[in-house]
């Protein structure tokens, strides 16, 4: 039977908490990349060019149906083969940002397609430019229904950050691994990582749900 | 080295990795379906404690990451005297994680079967068990099949993480080939394509076919 060592737990807690900051940072940076890149993916599928639409569609499908860990390896190890050496952080952010951009583009696409056709026609009849139509008419209406999906992926990207440890990004999982191998004790670090994840992801999920409900109420959506 | 030569030299490793991934995915899918149905139904049970057990399972596995769960199962459980070999630890981790997500799909689908169906079953004096088995679940199944298609692809992707507890799956073999040949683009690129083919040309068509045949059985096609 394993014995939980409280002294050891307190000793490693500061290191784990410091690593939690890195984890949150990784999730935050990755998500910001994903938000903008995802919008680009979604808009690229709405251009008149069929070839571009098809190409982006296939790329999004490909990214969505292949494992993140393999994509991280790919970005990290393929660069040097062509003379581009990326640090673990940069490679990790590119890979996880790209992965979630594919997911978010689907959320945006759903939101954009839900805006009634009449809104487009009204904008055209008012002679609004395409950019103005998007930014003033379409996107403000497409955004609120997308909030729930975007929230899910925000929590999702946070829970996927441990995968970054495979290329040595010093986030929570990687730190727990080092603590474990330095002390030959894995019970406390791994359990603490699990608890920290629970303590962050459950309240954030609840918070995002009530934010979504609040926006819907404010906009009189239900 | 051309790509063809690469495939000749390392094809056998990639193939054996693919088989391990396919096997692990199949066993995990079975476990995930059983757990999802059980936990999903438990979430709807009238008795509080039954609901709570299911809620704890679901929230716990949805609230932490799969990688953390795999490491915990593989490295920490032995400290409690429960040693699992890596393949077993792998499919238990993947199956339990995706089963928790599946349970929410089951619950949602059961709740979205129209109220009239429940009332009709009650009106003809069906027992709750028969009502669930004959009336509600078949209709819930049709509702939840499309999201299950996505979930199974998530599961297939999730199996890649078992390479980190050194199950010799496709990702593991790609990493090995990369480490010995340094041909990263070919090694990881080929593995990515194999995953894509499995998701897009095996899982997706299979689920579409299942959706169609289920809809036909309920006279909706």
PDB file of N, CA, C and O in Angstrom, chain A residues 1-2 58 61-71 73-74 77-78 81-82 99 103 159-160 162-163 165-166 173 177 186-187 190-191 193-194 197-198 201-202, chain B residues 59-60 62-65 67-68 71-72 75-76 79-80 101 150 153-154 157 160-161 164 171 174-175 178 182-185 188-189 191-193 195-196 199-200:
ATOM      1  N   UNK A   1       0.858  -1.198   0.000  1.00  0.00           N
ATOM      2  CA  UNK A   1       0.000   0.000   0.000  1.00  0.00           C
ATOM      3  C   UNK A   1       0.890   1.243   0.000  1.00  0.00           C
ATOM      4  O   UNK A   1       1.880   1.322   0.714  1.00  0.00           O
ATOM      5  N   UNK A   2       0.524   2.159  -0.803  1.00  0.00           N
ATOM      6  CA  UNK A   2       1.326   3.375  -0.898  1.00  0.00           C
ATOM      7  C   UNK A   2       1.002   4.316   0.254  1.00  0.00           C
ATOM      8  O   UNK A   2      -0.134   4.402   0.689  1.00  0.00           O
ATOM      9  N   UNK A  58     -10.107  20.355 -46.452  1.00  0.00           N
ATOM     10  CA  UNK A  58      -9.351  19.111 -46.284  1.00  0.00           C
ATOM     11  C   UNK A  58      -8.298  19.259 -45.187  1.00  0.00           C
ATOM     12  O   UNK A  58      -8.104  18.365 -44.376  1.00  0.00           O
ATOM     13  N   UNK A  61      -9.945  19.093 -41.859  1.00  0.00           N
ATOM     14  CA  UNK A  61     -10.318  17.705 -41.565  1.00  0.00           C
ATOM     15  C   UNK A  61      -9.099  16.895 -41.150  1.00  0.00           C
ATOM     16  O   UNK A  61      -9.155  16.099 -40.222  1.00  0.00           O
ATOM     17  N   UNK A  62      -7.996  17.116 -41.865  1.00  0.00           N
ATOM     18  CA  UNK A  62      -6.776  16.366 -41.571  1.00  0.00           C
ATOM     19  C   UNK A  62      -6.285  16.666 -40.154  1.00  0.00           C
ATOM     20  O   UNK A  62      -5.993  15.757 -39.383  1.00  0.00           O
ATOM     21  N   UNK A  63      -6.239  17.944 -39.814  1.00  0.00           N
ATOM     22  CA  UNK A  63      -5.742  18.324 -38.491  1.00  0.00           C
ATOM     23  C   UNK A  63      -6.663  17.776 -37.406  1.00  0.00           C
ATOM     24  O   UNK A  63      -6.226  17.295 -36.369  1.00  0.00           O
ATOM     25  N   UNK A  64      -7.985  17.840 -37.679  1.00  0.00           N
ATOM     26  CA  UNK A  64      -8.941  17.379 -36.674  1.00  0.00           C
ATOM     27  C   UNK A  64      -8.930  15.872 -36.482  1.00  0.00           C
ATOM     28  O   UNK A  64      -9.319  15.385 -35.430  1.00  0.00           O
ATOM     29  N   UNK A  65      -8.532  15.111 -37.514  1.00  0.00           N
ATOM     30  CA  UNK A  65      -8.608  13.661 -37.344  1.00  0.00           C
ATOM     31  C   UNK A  65      -7.279  12.998 -37.043  1.00  0.00           C
ATOM     32  O   UNK A  65      -7.199  11.779 -37.068  1.00  0.00           O
ATOM     33  N   UNK A  66      -6.232  13.781 -36.758  1.00  0.00           N
ATOM     34  CA  UNK A  66      -4.966  13.141 -36.406  1.00  0.00           C
ATOM     35  C   UNK A  66      -4.541  13.580 -34.999  1.00  0.00           C
ATOM     36  O   UNK A  66      -4.925  14.647 -34.544  1.00  0.00           O
ATOM     37  N   UNK A  67      -3.775  12.731 -34.315  1.00  0.00           N
ATOM     38  CA  UNK A  67      -3.464  12.988 -32.901  1.00  0.00           C
ATOM     39  C   UNK A  67      -2.571  14.213 -32.699  1.00  0.00           C
ATOM     40  O   UNK A  67      -1.623  14.426 -33.456  1.00  0.00           O
ATOM     41  N   UNK A  68      -2.900  14.978 -31.670  1.00  0.00           N
ATOM     42  CA  UNK A  68      -2.117  16.170 -31.325  1.00  0.00           C
ATOM     43  C   UNK A  68      -0.664  15.812 -31.030  1.00  0.00           C
ATOM     44  O   UNK A  68       0.258  16.511 -31.466  1.00  0.00           O
ATOM     45  N   UNK A  69      -0.445  14.705 -30.310  1.00  0.00           N
ATOM     46  CA  UNK A  69       0.924  14.374 -29.901  1.00  0.00           C
ATOM     47  C   UNK A  69       1.809  14.162 -31.123  1.00  0.00           C
ATOM     48  O   UNK A  69       2.963  14.616 -31.174  1.00  0.00           O
ATOM     49  N   UNK A  70       1.244  13.550 -32.172  1.00  0.00           N
ATOM     50  CA  UNK A  70       2.001  13.311 -33.391  1.00  0.00           C
ATOM     51  C   UNK A  70       2.265  14.625 -34.129  1.00  0.00           C
ATOM     52  O   UNK A  70       3.335  14.831 -34.702  1.00  0.00           O
ATOM     53  N   UNK A  71       1.276  15.528 -34.080  1.00  0.00           N
ATOM     54  CA  UNK A  71       1.467  16.831 -34.721  1.00  0.00           C
ATOM     55  C   UNK A  71       2.561  17.619 -34.009  1.00  0.00           C
ATOM     56  O   UNK A  71       3.349  18.317 -34.642  1.00  0.00           O
ATOM     57  N   UNK A  73       5.140  16.296 -32.387  1.00  0.00           N
ATOM     58  CA  UNK A  73       6.396  15.685 -32.834  1.00  0.00           C
ATOM     59  C   UNK A  73       6.757  16.191 -34.221  1.00  0.00           C
ATOM     60  O   UNK A  73       7.904  16.540 -34.484  1.00  0.00           O
ATOM     61  N   UNK A  74       5.762  16.206 -35.104  1.00  0.00           N
ATOM     62  CA  UNK A  74       6.010  16.597 -36.489  1.00  0.00           C
ATOM     63  C   UNK A  74       6.599  18.003 -36.551  1.00  0.00           C
ATOM     64  O   UNK A  74       7.650  18.224 -37.141  1.00  0.00           O
ATOM     65  N   UNK A  77      10.219  18.107 -34.819  1.00  0.00           N
ATOM     66  CA  UNK A  77      11.350  17.384 -35.400  1.00  0.00           C
ATOM     67  C   UNK A  77      11.556  17.631 -36.881  1.00  0.00           C
ATOM     68  O   UNK A  77      12.647  17.428 -37.398  1.00  0.00           O
ATOM     69  N   UNK A  78      10.500  18.048 -37.593  1.00  0.00           N
ATOM     70  CA  UNK A  78      10.656  18.206 -39.031  1.00  0.00           C
ATOM     71  C   UNK A  78      11.380  19.505 -39.360  1.00  0.00           C
ATOM     72  O   UNK A  78      12.151  19.567 -40.315  1.00  0.00           O
ATOM     73  N   UNK A  81      15.123  19.283 -39.923  1.00  0.00           N
ATOM     74  CA  UNK A  81      15.475  18.581 -41.151  1.00  0.00           C
ATOM     75  C   UNK A  81      15.659  19.569 -42.304  1.00  0.00           C
ATOM     76  O   UNK A  81      16.389  19.310 -43.251  1.00  0.00           O
ATOM     77  N   UNK A  82      14.928  20.701 -42.223  1.00  0.00           N
ATOM     78  CA  UNK A  82      15.026  21.709 -43.274  1.00  0.00           C
ATOM     79  C   UNK A  82      15.735  22.965 -42.761  1.00  0.00           C
ATOM     80  O   UNK A  82      15.560  24.051 -43.295  1.00  0.00           O
ATOM     81  N   UNK A  99      -3.843  22.977 -34.074  1.00  0.00           N
ATOM     82  CA  UNK A  99      -4.822  21.922 -33.779  1.00  0.00           C
ATOM     83  C   UNK A  99      -6.158  22.537 -33.366  1.00  0.00           C
ATOM     84  O   UNK A  99      -7.203  22.186 -33.892  1.00  0.00           O
ATOM     85  N   UNK A 103     -10.383  23.165 -34.851  1.00  0.00           N
ATOM     86  CA  UNK A 103     -11.637  22.983 -34.114  1.00  0.00           C
ATOM     87  C   UNK A 103     -12.442  24.277 -34.082  1.00  0.00           C
ATOM     88  O   UNK A 103     -13.652  24.285 -34.326  1.00  0.00           O
ATOM     89  N   UNK A 159      -6.678  21.203 -21.054  1.00  0.00           N
ATOM     90  CA  UNK A 159      -6.475  19.794 -20.706  1.00  0.00           C
ATOM     91  C   UNK A 159      -5.526  19.090 -21.654  1.00  0.00           C
ATOM     92  O   UNK A 159      -5.021  18.015 -21.341  1.00  0.00           O
ATOM     93  N   UNK A 160      -5.257  19.684 -22.820  1.00  0.00           N
ATOM     94  CA  UNK A 160      -4.326  19.061 -23.762  1.00  0.00           C
ATOM     95  C   UNK A 160      -2.885  19.527 -23.564  1.00  0.00           C
ATOM     96  O   UNK A 160      -1.976  18.954 -24.144  1.00  0.00           O
ATOM     97  N   UNK A 162      -0.774  19.032 -21.189  1.00  0.00           N
ATOM     98  CA  UNK A 162       0.215  18.050 -20.716  1.00  0.00           C
ATOM     99  C   UNK A 162       0.932  17.340 -21.849  1.00  0.00           C
ATOM    100  O   UNK A 162       2.066  16.900 -21.689  1.00  0.00           O
ATOM    101  N   UNK A 163       0.270  17.256 -23.021  1.00  0.00           N
ATOM    102  CA  UNK A 163       0.908  16.593 -24.155  1.00  0.00           C
ATOM    103  C   UNK A 163       2.179  17.330 -24.576  1.00  0.00           C
ATOM    104  O   UNK A 163       3.107  16.734 -25.121  1.00  0.00           O
ATOM    105  N   UNK A 165       4.485  18.154 -22.845  1.00  0.00           N
ATOM    106  CA  UNK A 165       5.643  17.642 -22.112  1.00  0.00           C
ATOM    107  C   UNK A 165       6.483  16.700 -22.976  1.00  0.00           C
ATOM    108  O   UNK A 165       7.657  16.500 -22.685  1.00  0.00           O
ATOM    109  N   UNK A 166       5.892  16.135 -24.039  1.00  0.00           N
ATOM    110  CA  UNK A 166       6.652  15.173 -24.858  1.00  0.00           C
ATOM    111  C   UNK A 166       7.843  15.817 -25.556  1.00  0.00           C
ATOM    112  O   UNK A 166       8.782  15.124 -25.929  1.00  0.00           O
ATOM    113  N   UNK A 173       2.902  18.744 -16.342  1.00  0.00           N
ATOM    114  CA  UNK A 173       3.194  17.316 -16.476  1.00  0.00           C
ATOM    115  C   UNK A 173       4.691  17.063 -16.485  1.00  0.00           C
ATOM    116  O   UNK A 173       5.187  16.159 -15.820  1.00  0.00           O
ATOM    117  N   UNK A 177       6.924  14.958 -13.929  1.00  0.00           N
ATOM    118  CA  UNK A 177       7.842  13.908 -14.363  1.00  0.00           C
ATOM    119  C   UNK A 177       9.216  14.102 -13.745  1.00  0.00           C
ATOM    120  O   UNK A 177       9.819  13.152 -13.236  1.00  0.00           O
ATOM    121  N   UNK A 186       6.299   8.930  -7.380  1.00  0.00           N
ATOM    122  CA  UNK A 186       5.387   9.397  -8.419  1.00  0.00           C
ATOM    123  C   UNK A 186       3.980   9.629  -7.884  1.00  0.00           C
ATOM    124  O   UNK A 186       3.187  10.326  -8.495  1.00  0.00           O
ATOM    125  N   UNK A 187       3.674   9.031  -6.731  1.00  0.00           N
ATOM    126  CA  UNK A 187       2.314   9.126  -6.196  1.00  0.00           C
ATOM    127  C   UNK A 187       1.890  10.576  -6.014  1.00  0.00           C
ATOM    128  O   UNK A 187       0.879  11.014  -6.574  1.00  0.00           O
ATOM    129  N   UNK A 190       2.035  13.080  -9.444  1.00  0.00           N
ATOM    130  CA  UNK A 190       0.993  12.793 -10.440  1.00  0.00           C
ATOM    131  C   UNK A 190      -0.398  13.047  -9.872  1.00  0.00           C
ATOM    132  O   UNK A 190      -1.284  13.535 -10.572  1.00  0.00           O
ATOM    133  N   UNK A 191      -0.601  12.691  -8.594  1.00  0.00           N
ATOM    134  CA  UNK A 191      -1.919  12.928  -8.007  1.00  0.00           C
ATOM    135  C   UNK A 191      -2.198  14.423  -7.903  1.00  0.00           C
ATOM    136  O   UNK A 191      -3.306  14.881  -8.211  1.00  0.00           O
ATOM    137  N   UNK A 193      -1.014  16.757  -9.788  1.00  0.00           N
ATOM    138  CA  UNK A 193      -1.312  17.287 -11.124  1.00  0.00           C
ATOM    139  C   UNK A 193      -2.790  17.065 -11.447  1.00  0.00           C
ATOM    140  O   UNK A 193      -3.488  17.978 -11.910  1.00  0.00           O
ATOM    141  N   UNK A 194      -3.270  15.854 -11.154  1.00  0.00           N
ATOM    142  CA  UNK A 194      -4.680  15.563 -11.404  1.00  0.00           C
ATOM    143  C   UNK A 194      -5.584  16.507 -10.637  1.00  0.00           C
ATOM    144  O   UNK A 194      -6.546  17.057 -11.191  1.00  0.00           O
ATOM    145  N   UNK A 197      -5.568  20.016 -12.069  1.00  0.00           N
ATOM    146  CA  UNK A 197      -6.390  20.083 -13.283  1.00  0.00           C
ATOM    147  C   UNK A 197      -7.871  20.146 -12.950  1.00  0.00           C
ATOM    148  O   UNK A 197      -8.612  20.941 -13.524  1.00  0.00           O
ATOM    149  N   UNK A 198      -8.300  19.297 -12.020  1.00  0.00           N
ATOM    150  CA  UNK A 198      -9.713  19.301 -11.629  1.00  0.00           C
ATOM    151  C   UNK A 198     -10.107  20.657 -11.073  1.00  0.00           C
ATOM    152  O   UNK A 198     -11.145  21.216 -11.431  1.00  0.00           O
ATOM    153  N   UNK A 201     -10.201  23.121 -14.112  1.00  0.00           N
ATOM    154  CA  UNK A 201     -11.100  22.920 -15.259  1.00  0.00           C
ATOM    155  C   UNK A 201     -12.573  22.869 -14.861  1.00  0.00           C
ATOM    156  O   UNK A 201     -13.412  23.379 -15.603  1.00  0.00           O
ATOM    157  N   UNK A 202     -12.895  22.287 -13.712  1.00  0.00           N
ATOM    158  CA  UNK A 202     -14.322  22.219 -13.352  1.00  0.00           C
ATOM    159  C   UNK A 202     -14.922  23.603 -13.106  1.00  0.00           C
ATOM    160  O   UNK A 202     -15.952  23.932 -13.695  1.00  0.00           O
TER     161      UNK A 202
ATOM    162  N   UNK B  59     -17.316  13.652 -14.109  1.00  0.00           N
ATOM    163  CA  UNK B  59     -16.627  14.924 -13.892  1.00  0.00           C
ATOM    164  C   UNK B  59     -15.137  14.711 -13.688  1.00  0.00           C
ATOM    165  O   UNK B  59     -14.321  15.511 -14.134  1.00  0.00           O
ATOM    166  N   UNK B  60     -14.789  13.610 -13.002  1.00  0.00           N
ATOM    167  CA  UNK B  60     -13.379  13.357 -12.759  1.00  0.00           C
ATOM    168  C   UNK B  60     -12.636  13.131 -14.072  1.00  0.00           C
ATOM    169  O   UNK B  60     -11.591  13.721 -14.318  1.00  0.00           O
ATOM    170  N   UNK B  62     -13.628  13.855 -17.159  1.00  0.00           N
ATOM    171  CA  UNK B  62     -13.705  14.978 -18.094  1.00  0.00           C
ATOM    172  C   UNK B  62     -12.921  16.169 -17.595  1.00  0.00           C
ATOM    173  O   UNK B  62     -12.558  17.053 -18.376  1.00  0.00           O
ATOM    174  N   UNK B  63     -12.671  16.219 -16.289  1.00  0.00           N
ATOM    175  CA  UNK B  63     -12.015  17.391 -15.716  1.00  0.00           C
ATOM    176  C   UNK B  63     -10.496  17.335 -15.747  1.00  0.00           C
ATOM    177  O   UNK B  63      -9.839  18.355 -15.591  1.00  0.00           O
ATOM    178  N   UNK B  64      -9.922  16.135 -15.912  1.00  0.00           N
ATOM    179  CA  UNK B  64      -8.461  16.047 -15.989  1.00  0.00           C
ATOM    180  C   UNK B  64      -8.079  15.561 -17.382  1.00  0.00           C
ATOM    181  O   UNK B  64      -8.941  15.186 -18.165  1.00  0.00           O
ATOM    182  N   UNK B  65      -6.771  15.579 -17.692  1.00  0.00           N
ATOM    183  CA  UNK B  65      -6.437  15.178 -19.059  1.00  0.00           C
ATOM    184  C   UNK B  65      -6.147  13.700 -19.146  1.00  0.00           C
ATOM    185  O   UNK B  65      -5.734  13.058 -18.186  1.00  0.00           O
ATOM    186  N   UNK B  67      -3.711  12.225 -20.598  1.00  0.00           N
ATOM    187  CA  UNK B  67      -2.316  11.871 -20.337  1.00  0.00           C
ATOM    188  C   UNK B  67      -2.071  11.708 -18.837  1.00  0.00           C
ATOM    189  O   UNK B  67      -1.413  10.760 -18.399  1.00  0.00           O
ATOM    190  N   UNK B  68      -2.625  12.629 -18.041  1.00  0.00           N
ATOM    191  CA  UNK B  68      -2.482  12.540 -16.591  1.00  0.00           C
ATOM    192  C   UNK B  68      -3.104  11.231 -16.095  1.00  0.00           C
ATOM    193  O   UNK B  68      -2.541  10.528 -15.261  1.00  0.00           O
ATOM    194  N   UNK B  71      -0.850   8.220 -17.008  1.00  0.00           N
ATOM    195  CA  UNK B  71       0.323   8.139 -16.140  1.00  0.00           C
ATOM    196  C   UNK B  71      -0.090   7.653 -14.761  1.00  0.00           C
ATOM    197  O   UNK B  71       0.607   6.871 -14.129  1.00  0.00           O
ATOM    198  N   UNK B  72      -1.222   8.147 -14.295  1.00  0.00           N
ATOM    199  CA  UNK B  72      -1.674   7.767 -12.967  1.00  0.00           C
ATOM    200  C   UNK B  72      -1.968   6.264 -12.934  1.00  0.00           C
ATOM    201  O   UNK B  72      -1.524   5.556 -12.037  1.00  0.00           O
ATOM    202  N   UNK B  75       1.606   4.434 -13.548  1.00  0.00           N
ATOM    203  CA  UNK B  75       2.712   4.595 -12.603  1.00  0.00           C
ATOM    204  C   UNK B  75       2.277   4.615 -11.139  1.00  0.00           C
ATOM    205  O   UNK B  75       3.050   4.260 -10.260  1.00  0.00           O
ATOM    206  N   UNK B  76       1.052   5.062 -10.855  1.00  0.00           N
ATOM    207  CA  UNK B  76       0.649   5.202  -9.456  1.00  0.00           C
ATOM    208  C   UNK B  76      -0.144   3.996  -8.959  1.00  0.00           C
ATOM    209  O   UNK B  76       0.062   3.544  -7.836  1.00  0.00           O
ATOM    210  N   UNK B  79       1.559   1.274  -7.053  1.00  0.00           N
ATOM    211  CA  UNK B  79       1.916   1.565  -5.661  1.00  0.00           C
ATOM    212  C   UNK B  79       0.809   1.101  -4.716  1.00  0.00           C
ATOM    213  O   UNK B  79       1.029   0.891  -3.540  1.00  0.00           O
ATOM    214  N   UNK B  80      -0.402   0.967  -5.252  1.00  0.00           N
ATOM    215  CA  UNK B  80      -1.505   0.462  -4.446  1.00  0.00           C
ATOM    216  C   UNK B  80      -1.688  -1.035  -4.644  1.00  0.00           C
ATOM    217  O   UNK B  80      -2.712  -1.597  -4.284  1.00  0.00           O
ATOM    218  N   UNK B 101     -17.012  11.019 -21.602  1.00  0.00           N
ATOM    219  CA  UNK B 101     -17.593  11.939 -22.586  1.00  0.00           C
ATOM    220  C   UNK B 101     -18.832  11.308 -23.215  1.00  0.00           C
ATOM    221  O   UNK B 101     -19.841  11.984 -23.439  1.00  0.00           O
ATOM    222  N   UNK B 150     -17.924  11.477 -33.988  1.00  0.00           N
ATOM    223  CA  UNK B 150     -16.838  12.384 -33.606  1.00  0.00           C
ATOM    224  C   UNK B 150     -16.068  11.847 -32.412  1.00  0.00           C
ATOM    225  O   UNK B 150     -14.851  11.929 -32.350  1.00  0.00           O
ATOM    226  N   UNK B 153     -13.538   9.238 -33.264  1.00  0.00           N
ATOM    227  CA  UNK B 153     -12.315   9.799 -33.847  1.00  0.00           C
ATOM    228  C   UNK B 153     -11.444  10.383 -32.728  1.00  0.00           C
ATOM    229  O   UNK B 153     -10.228  10.206 -32.713  1.00  0.00           O
ATOM    230  N   UNK B 154     -12.092  11.044 -31.755  1.00  0.00           N
ATOM    231  CA  UNK B 154     -11.339  11.539 -30.592  1.00  0.00           C
ATOM    232  C   UNK B 154     -10.650  10.370 -29.885  1.00  0.00           C
ATOM    233  O   UNK B 154      -9.517  10.489 -29.424  1.00  0.00           O
ATOM    234  N   UNK B 157      -7.613   9.229 -31.764  1.00  0.00           N
ATOM    235  CA  UNK B 157      -6.527  10.167 -31.524  1.00  0.00           C
ATOM    236  C   UNK B 157      -5.962   9.990 -30.115  1.00  0.00           C
ATOM    237  O   UNK B 157      -4.762  10.113 -29.903  1.00  0.00           O
ATOM    238  N   UNK B 160      -3.106   7.561 -29.323  1.00  0.00           N
ATOM    239  CA  UNK B 160      -1.709   7.915 -29.605  1.00  0.00           C
ATOM    240  C   UNK B 160      -0.936   8.178 -28.311  1.00  0.00           C
ATOM    241  O   UNK B 160       0.276   8.006 -28.261  1.00  0.00           O
ATOM    242  N   UNK B 161      -1.650   8.586 -27.254  1.00  0.00           N
ATOM    243  CA  UNK B 161      -0.960   8.916 -26.007  1.00  0.00           C
ATOM    244  C   UNK B 161      -0.419   7.678 -25.293  1.00  0.00           C
ATOM    245  O   UNK B 161       0.463   7.797 -24.446  1.00  0.00           O
ATOM    246  N   UNK B 164       3.247   6.976 -24.870  1.00  0.00           N
ATOM    247  CA  UNK B 164       4.051   7.577 -23.805  1.00  0.00           C
ATOM    248  C   UNK B 164       4.192   6.669 -22.592  1.00  0.00           C
ATOM    249  O   UNK B 164       5.017   6.916 -21.718  1.00  0.00           O
ATOM    250  N   UNK B 171       2.195   5.650 -33.091  1.00  0.00           N
ATOM    251  CA  UNK B 171       2.980   6.831 -32.712  1.00  0.00           C
ATOM    252  C   UNK B 171       4.338   6.411 -32.157  1.00  0.00           C
ATOM    253  O   UNK B 171       5.371   7.012 -32.456  1.00  0.00           O
ATOM    254  N   UNK B 174       6.579   5.359 -34.977  1.00  0.00           N
ATOM    255  CA  UNK B 174       7.044   6.528 -35.741  1.00  0.00           C
ATOM    256  C   UNK B 174       8.183   7.214 -34.997  1.00  0.00           C
ATOM    257  O   UNK B 174       9.174   7.636 -35.589  1.00  0.00           O
ATOM    258  N   UNK B 175       8.038   7.283 -33.672  1.00  0.00           N
ATOM    259  CA  UNK B 175       9.077   7.906 -32.853  1.00  0.00           C
ATOM    260  C   UNK B 175      10.366   7.099 -32.914  1.00  0.00           C
ATOM    261  O   UNK B 175      11.462   7.657 -33.003  1.00  0.00           O
ATOM    262  N   UNK B 178      11.994   7.621 -36.228  1.00  0.00           N
ATOM    263  CA  UNK B 178      12.591   8.956 -36.232  1.00  0.00           C
ATOM    264  C   UNK B 178      13.916   8.954 -35.474  1.00  0.00           C
ATOM    265  O   UNK B 178      14.901   9.546 -35.900  1.00  0.00           O
ATOM    266  N   UNK B 182      16.413   9.628 -38.268  1.00  0.00           N
ATOM    267  CA  UNK B 182      16.332  11.088 -38.356  1.00  0.00           C
ATOM    268  C   UNK B 182      15.529  11.571 -39.556  1.00  0.00           C
ATOM    269  O   UNK B 182      15.633  12.714 -39.944  1.00  0.00           O
ATOM    270  N   UNK B 183      14.748  10.665 -40.168  1.00  0.00           N
ATOM    271  CA  UNK B 183      13.889  11.105 -41.266  1.00  0.00           C
ATOM    272  C   UNK B 183      12.527  11.471 -40.689  1.00  0.00           C
ATOM    273  O   UNK B 183      11.562  10.718 -40.798  1.00  0.00           O
ATOM    274  N   UNK B 184      12.496  12.644 -40.041  1.00  0.00           N
ATOM    275  CA  UNK B 184      11.307  13.011 -39.263  1.00  0.00           C
ATOM    276  C   UNK B 184      10.084  13.213 -40.140  1.00  0.00           C
ATOM    277  O   UNK B 184       8.995  12.748 -39.819  1.00  0.00           O
ATOM    278  N   UNK B 185      10.254  13.920 -41.255  1.00  0.00           N
ATOM    279  CA  UNK B 185       9.104  14.233 -42.100  1.00  0.00           C
ATOM    280  C   UNK B 185       8.457  12.946 -42.596  1.00  0.00           C
ATOM    281  O   UNK B 185       7.237  12.792 -42.557  1.00  0.00           O
ATOM    282  N   UNK B 188       7.018  10.752 -39.232  1.00  0.00           N
ATOM    283  CA  UNK B 188       5.806  11.303 -38.602  1.00  0.00           C
ATOM    284  C   UNK B 188       4.725  11.575 -39.645  1.00  0.00           C
ATOM    285  O   UNK B 188       3.537  11.400 -39.370  1.00  0.00           O
ATOM    286  N   UNK B 189       5.157  12.001 -40.845  1.00  0.00           N
ATOM    287  CA  UNK B 189       4.177  12.276 -41.905  1.00  0.00           C
ATOM    288  C   UNK B 189       3.384  11.027 -42.270  1.00  0.00           C
ATOM    289  O   UNK B 189       2.159  11.068 -42.394  1.00  0.00           O
ATOM    290  N   UNK B 191       2.879   8.370 -40.420  1.00  0.00           N
ATOM    291  CA  UNK B 191       1.999   8.003 -39.302  1.00  0.00           C
ATOM    292  C   UNK B 191       0.752   8.896 -39.298  1.00  0.00           C
ATOM    293  O   UNK B 191      -0.373   8.410 -39.110  1.00  0.00           O
ATOM    294  N   UNK B 192       0.937  10.192 -39.543  1.00  0.00           N
ATOM    295  CA  UNK B 192      -0.213  11.109 -39.581  1.00  0.00           C
ATOM    296  C   UNK B 192      -1.206  10.668 -40.652  1.00  0.00           C
ATOM    297  O   UNK B 192      -2.417  10.640 -40.429  1.00  0.00           O
ATOM    298  N   UNK B 193      -0.656  10.307 -41.824  1.00  0.00           N
ATOM    299  CA  UNK B 193      -1.543   9.902 -42.924  1.00  0.00           C
ATOM    300  C   UNK B 193      -2.301   8.624 -42.559  1.00  0.00           C
ATOM    301  O   UNK B 193      -3.495   8.497 -42.832  1.00  0.00           O
ATOM    302  N   UNK B 195      -3.199   7.604 -39.556  1.00  0.00           N
ATOM    303  CA  UNK B 195      -4.278   7.971 -38.626  1.00  0.00           C
ATOM    304  C   UNK B 195      -5.438   8.596 -39.390  1.00  0.00           C
ATOM    305  O   UNK B 195      -6.605   8.313 -39.129  1.00  0.00           O
ATOM    306  N   UNK B 196      -5.089   9.470 -40.336  1.00  0.00           N
ATOM    307  CA  UNK B 196      -6.124  10.160 -41.106  1.00  0.00           C
ATOM    308  C   UNK B 196      -6.973   9.160 -41.883  1.00  0.00           C
ATOM    309  O   UNK B 196      -8.205   9.225 -41.880  1.00  0.00           O
ATOM    310  N   UNK B 199      -9.312   7.327 -39.575  1.00  0.00           N
ATOM    311  CA  UNK B 199     -10.437   8.136 -39.102  1.00  0.00           C
ATOM    312  C   UNK B 199     -11.414   8.424 -40.233  1.00  0.00           C
ATOM    313  O   UNK B 199     -12.624   8.247 -40.084  1.00  0.00           O
ATOM    314  N   UNK B 200     -10.876   8.832 -41.376  1.00  0.00           N
ATOM    315  CA  UNK B 200     -11.711   9.366 -42.444  1.00  0.00           C
ATOM    316  C   UNK B 200     -12.293   8.265 -43.307  1.00  0.00           C
ATOM    317  O   UNK B 200     -13.413   8.388 -43.806  1.00  0.00           O
TER     318      UNK B 200
END
